[in-house]
Each structure stands twice: as structure tokens, then as C-alpha cells.
Amino acid sequence: MGDLFVLVISCIFINNILLAQYLGNCPFLGTSKKMETAIGMAMAVIFVLVLAGALTWIINEYMLKPMDVVYLQTLSFILVIAALVQFVEMFLKKSIPALYGSLGIYLPLITTNCAVLGVCLINIKEEYTFVESLVTSFAYAAGFGLALILFAGVRERILLARVPKPLQDVSIGLITAGMIAMTFMSFKGMV
Amino acid sequence: MAQSLAKEFTKGLWAEIPPFRLVLGLCPALAVTKSLENGIGMGIALTFVLVCSNLFISLLRNIIPSKVRIACFIVIVATFVTIVELLMQAYAYELFLTLGIFIPLIVVNCIPLGRAEAFAYKNGPLLSIADGLGLGIGYGLSLSALASVREILGNGTLTVWGGIPAFTMGPDFLPFKFLLTAPGAFVGLGLMLCLMNLIGKK
């Protein structure tokens, strides 16, 4: 149990998927202009990543390994993620329309969010057990959400500031992300 | 024909150079640019995937039904990414280890998928190859530029190939280690984007 706790802390803060592992930067910059969209994206990522983490682990362990075709990892994982996203979208639309209303537009974007495929591949590479994979998937997604929401808060303020023309938009966004990454660096050495 | 080929090729080198003008594929741009060698390696890998996937998608563009096109694109791109992964494992193992997870992640890099959707699905094979080659080389150049700055200032060396520095700043140089860390990557890319905006808008 203690080990799992350490794993969660290190996935959220020390190895933060966005700021320390550089994964998922396109949606990070794309959906952080408004707090609302940031929260929607964060929720959608948590939802899909936990499902994808579990599913890809099962596929790797019970399909790819016994058939000795581990080199098909990338191909099979991305197909599973794409199908999963589509399925989640249809399911939410039919049964929980309220949730679909708030998450709907972010779901298709998640297929090409490299954080999702990245975490699935990290889980396999680190040889985590099924429970550990579930926990890390959730923790990485929570770290993604935390960084995204923090960043959106800062970015809403930047909109009001007078930024020099060449630095506007993505450029100042990246520099701000650098500052936030610096604060996350201070968690190093905690575990 | 030759003119339009040249046009499609050169637009990737300046007018739409990723990741600056075409803000796609930021993750590898941040992650692998600690040394010039990695930047070049990533550029070559992406160029190969982009040219091959563009070619095949444009050849198959009349067969792929538009409703399931994204899934088809993903399968084609993922196939070539797997090929690159296996080739690198066989012939450039050191590089494969340093680039690590970012090789399989070319699938979700957005550049191959974006070009498939925006260009290859609508144009002929020759034009698509020119487009892929231009953007791939452009991406490699941007990565190399960022990597050179980070490596020279952050480590005081410049490695082109094989892990042996081709150039060192000498013993008196104090390396600016900040550039090699994660925040340094973000700030470096941000400043470079700013520089590109300055040059672009005279």
C-alpha cells in the first residue's frame, strides 16, 4: 500500500507527465486559454486514460505476449485507444447526455493526445502489474489535469496583460509553462 | 509541375515550418533536443514516416472511404512508425535508447496525421512526397537549431553523430545547465518562437 502511495506522488508531482516527461503538450497549449475548457479536457483525459491503461495492459499481457507479436504494440494500442474514445463518446451520448455535453468536444481530441499512448507505453516498459498500471494511469492523468488547470489560471491572467507582439500567444504560453515546470522541479528528491 | 513540386517542398522549410509556424509536434521538440544528435535522429525518423505515409495515403485516397479515413490514416502511420522503430533498433541502437518512447509516439505527433488529412488525402503522390519531404526536413532543421542552442549553452559541446562531441567550448566555459532541464526546454522553445515571429513580421 505504501509503495502505491509513493507511486502516486511521484507520478503526479515528480514525473509530471506534462512538465517533466514532455507528453501531451498540444492539448496543453490548445485547451488552456479558458478555465472551462481546461477542466473539461482534464476530466476527459482522466476518464479515458484509466480505461486505456487497463485495456492496453490486458491486451499486452494476454494477446501480444502469448502470440509473440510484441512489436505490434504501437499499432494495436493506438487502434484500441481510438476505438475506446469512439465507444466512450457513443456511450456518453446515449446514457449520460449531461456529461457528454461538457466532455463531448474534447473526446475526439484525446486520440491524438500523446499523453494517453505515452502512459500506456510507460506502463508496459516499467513492467507494472495490473493494479499498479491502473494507479499510475490515474495518477498521471491527475497530474496532467493539475498542471493544465494551474496553467489555464495563469493564462487567463496573461490575456489581460500587455505582452509584446512577437511573444504573444504560444510563445508566452511556453515560457509560462517553463515557470510552472520550475515549481514542479522542486518536488524532486521528495521520494 | 516542377514549379508546384518546388513550391510544396519549400513551404515546409520556411512558410509553414513545424513546429514554429505549424504549431504541431511540440512534445518531441521539447524532449529530444538535449543534444544535436538526438534532434537530427528525430528529424530523420519523422521525415521517413511522413514521406512514406503521405505517399501511401495519396495513392489510396480514392479507395479509403471518407467516413473511416482517420482510422485508416492511423493504421498507415502506425505501420511506418513500427518499421522505423525496428530499423533503429537494428542499426542505431544507442539513438533508439535515448529517443526511447518518442519513437512510437510519432504516431500521435499530429504532423503525419495532420498532413494526411490536410494534404495527402487531396493531392497526387508526387506532390504529397514533396510536401512530406519539405515538412520533415523543416522539422529536422528546427529541432537541430533548438538542440544546438541547448547543447552548446547547456553543456558546452556539440555532438553531430556517434556520441563524440565535434566541438567543445573549452575549459573556461561555464555551462548554463538550466537549458538542459525541463523548464529550460519550455523557455528555450518559447524564446525561439518569439524570434521566429520577429523575423517573420518585419
mmCIF file of C-alpha atoms in Angstrom, chain A residues 18-26 28-29 71-75 78-79 82 111-115 117-119 121-122 125 165-168 170-172 174-175 177-179 181-182 185, chain B residues 23-28 30-31 34 71 74-75 78-79 81-82 85-86 100-102 104-105 107-110 113 150 178 180-183 185-187 189-191 193-194 197-198 201:
data_model
loop_
_atom_site.group_PDB
_atom_site.id
_atom_site.type_symbol
_atom_site.label_atom_id
_atom_site.label_comp_id
_atom_site.label_asym_id
_atom_site.label_seq_id
_atom_site.Cartn_x
_atom_site.Cartn_y
_atom_site.Cartn_z
ATOM 1 C CA LEU A 18 3.335 17.390 -18.971
ATOM 2 C CA LEU A 19 6.100 19.269 -17.264
ATOM 3 C CA ALA A 20 8.736 16.605 -16.656
ATOM 4 C CA GLN A 21 8.082 13.997 -19.364
ATOM 5 C CA TYR A 22 7.009 16.430 -22.074
ATOM 6 C CA LEU A 23 3.939 14.475 -23.154
ATOM 7 C CA GLY A 24 0.610 15.919 -24.214
ATOM 8 C CA ASN A 25 1.787 19.430 -24.966
ATOM 9 C CA CYS A 26 -0.511 20.076 -27.925
ATOM 10 C CA PHE A 28 -1.898 21.593 -23.042
ATOM 11 C CA LEU A 29 -1.402 24.718 -25.145
ATOM 12 C CA TYR A 71 6.368 -5.429 -31.913
ATOM 13 C CA LEU A 72 2.755 -4.703 -32.864
ATOM 14 C CA GLN A 73 2.358 -2.737 -29.603
ATOM 15 C CA THR A 74 2.203 0.716 -31.134
ATOM 16 C CA LEU A 75 -0.239 -0.300 -33.836
ATOM 17 C CA ILE A 78 -3.384 3.277 -30.921
ATOM 18 C CA LEU A 79 -6.236 1.353 -32.522
ATOM 19 C CA ALA A 82 -9.108 5.260 -30.988
ATOM 20 C CA THR A 111 -6.992 10.031 -29.618
ATOM 21 C CA THR A 112 -4.080 12.171 -30.708
ATOM 22 C CA ASN A 113 -3.095 13.206 -27.190
ATOM 23 C CA CYS A 114 0.316 11.661 -26.826
ATOM 24 C CA ALA A 115 -0.053 11.534 -23.035
ATOM 25 C CA LEU A 117 -0.465 6.455 -25.634
ATOM 26 C CA GLY A 118 2.653 7.554 -23.757
ATOM 27 C CA VAL A 119 1.370 6.433 -20.359
ATOM 28 C CA LEU A 121 3.691 2.517 -23.220
ATOM 29 C CA ILE A 122 5.388 3.608 -19.974
ATOM 30 C CA LYS A 125 8.014 -0.560 -20.272
ATOM 31 C CA LYS A 165 3.712 41.370 -30.047
ATOM 32 C CA PRO A 166 6.243 38.678 -31.051
ATOM 33 C CA LEU A 167 5.838 36.973 -27.670
ATOM 34 C CA GLN A 168 2.071 36.709 -27.863
ATOM 35 C CA VAL A 170 2.010 30.270 -27.912
ATOM 36 C CA SER A 171 5.374 31.872 -27.234
ATOM 37 C CA ILE A 172 4.443 33.420 -23.880
ATOM 38 C CA LEU A 174 5.580 28.118 -23.466
ATOM 39 C CA ILE A 175 7.612 30.453 -21.262
ATOM 40 C CA ALA A 177 4.825 26.618 -18.821
ATOM 41 C CA GLY A 178 8.566 26.732 -18.185
ATOM 42 C CA MET A 179 7.986 28.732 -14.988
ATOM 43 C CA ALA A 181 7.732 23.379 -14.669
ATOM 44 C CA MET A 182 10.302 25.034 -12.438
ATOM 45 C CA MET A 185 11.039 20.600 -10.247
ATOM 46 C CA VAL B 23 2.352 24.509 -34.110
ATOM 47 C CA LEU B 24 2.274 20.705 -34.121
ATOM 48 C CA GLY B 25 4.630 18.104 -32.731
ATOM 49 C CA LEU B 26 5.768 20.087 -29.707
ATOM 50 C CA CYS B 27 6.399 17.146 -27.390
ATOM 51 C CA PRO B 28 9.420 15.656 -29.201
ATOM 52 C CA LEU B 30 10.916 19.712 -26.155
ATOM 53 C CA ALA B 31 12.000 16.246 -25.141
ATOM 54 C CA LYS B 34 19.102 17.968 -25.339
ATOM 55 C CA ALA B 71 -8.728 5.245 -38.630
ATOM 56 C CA ILE B 74 -3.684 5.983 -38.122
ATOM 57 C CA VAL B 75 -3.092 2.411 -39.280
ATOM 58 C CA ALA B 78 1.479 3.398 -37.169
ATOM 59 C CA THR B 79 2.799 0.808 -39.637
ATOM 60 C CA VAL B 81 6.382 4.098 -37.211
ATOM 61 C CA THR B 82 6.781 0.420 -36.315
ATOM 62 C CA GLU B 85 11.283 1.551 -34.601
ATOM 63 C CA LEU B 86 12.563 -1.840 -35.766
ATOM 64 C CA GLY B 100 13.034 5.903 -26.290
ATOM 65 C CA ILE B 101 9.304 6.379 -26.033
ATOM 66 C CA PHE B 102 9.287 9.263 -28.505
ATOM 67 C CA PRO B 104 6.455 5.088 -31.044
ATOM 68 C CA LEU B 105 4.876 8.411 -30.159
ATOM 69 C CA VAL B 107 2.032 8.115 -34.346
ATOM 70 C CA VAL B 108 0.327 10.745 -32.230
ATOM 71 C CA ASN B 109 2.743 13.520 -33.138
ATOM 72 C CA CYS B 110 -0.060 15.239 -35.131
ATOM 73 C CA LEU B 113 -1.916 12.770 -39.297
ATOM 74 C CA ARG B 150 20.554 23.960 -25.807
ATOM 75 C CA PHE B 178 19.206 25.345 -16.793
ATOM 76 C CA LEU B 180 19.068 21.102 -20.233
ATOM 77 C CA THR B 181 16.243 20.784 -17.681
ATOM 78 C CA ALA B 182 12.518 20.619 -18.439
ATOM 79 C CA PRO B 183 11.788 24.303 -17.688
ATOM 80 C CA ALA B 185 13.211 23.342 -22.759
ATOM 81 C CA PHE B 186 9.934 25.233 -22.466
ATOM 82 C CA VAL B 187 11.576 28.636 -22.116
ATOM 83 C CA LEU B 189 11.292 26.889 -27.354
ATOM 84 C CA GLY B 190 9.188 29.888 -26.310
ATOM 85 C CA LEU B 191 12.035 32.319 -26.954
ATOM 86 C CA LEU B 193 9.176 31.029 -31.334
ATOM 87 C CA CYS B 194 9.380 34.697 -30.369
ATOM 88 C CA ASN B 197 7.799 35.837 -35.042
ATOM 89 C CA LEU B 198 10.213 38.779 -35.001
ATOM 90 C CA LYS B 201 6.809 40.019 -39.257
#
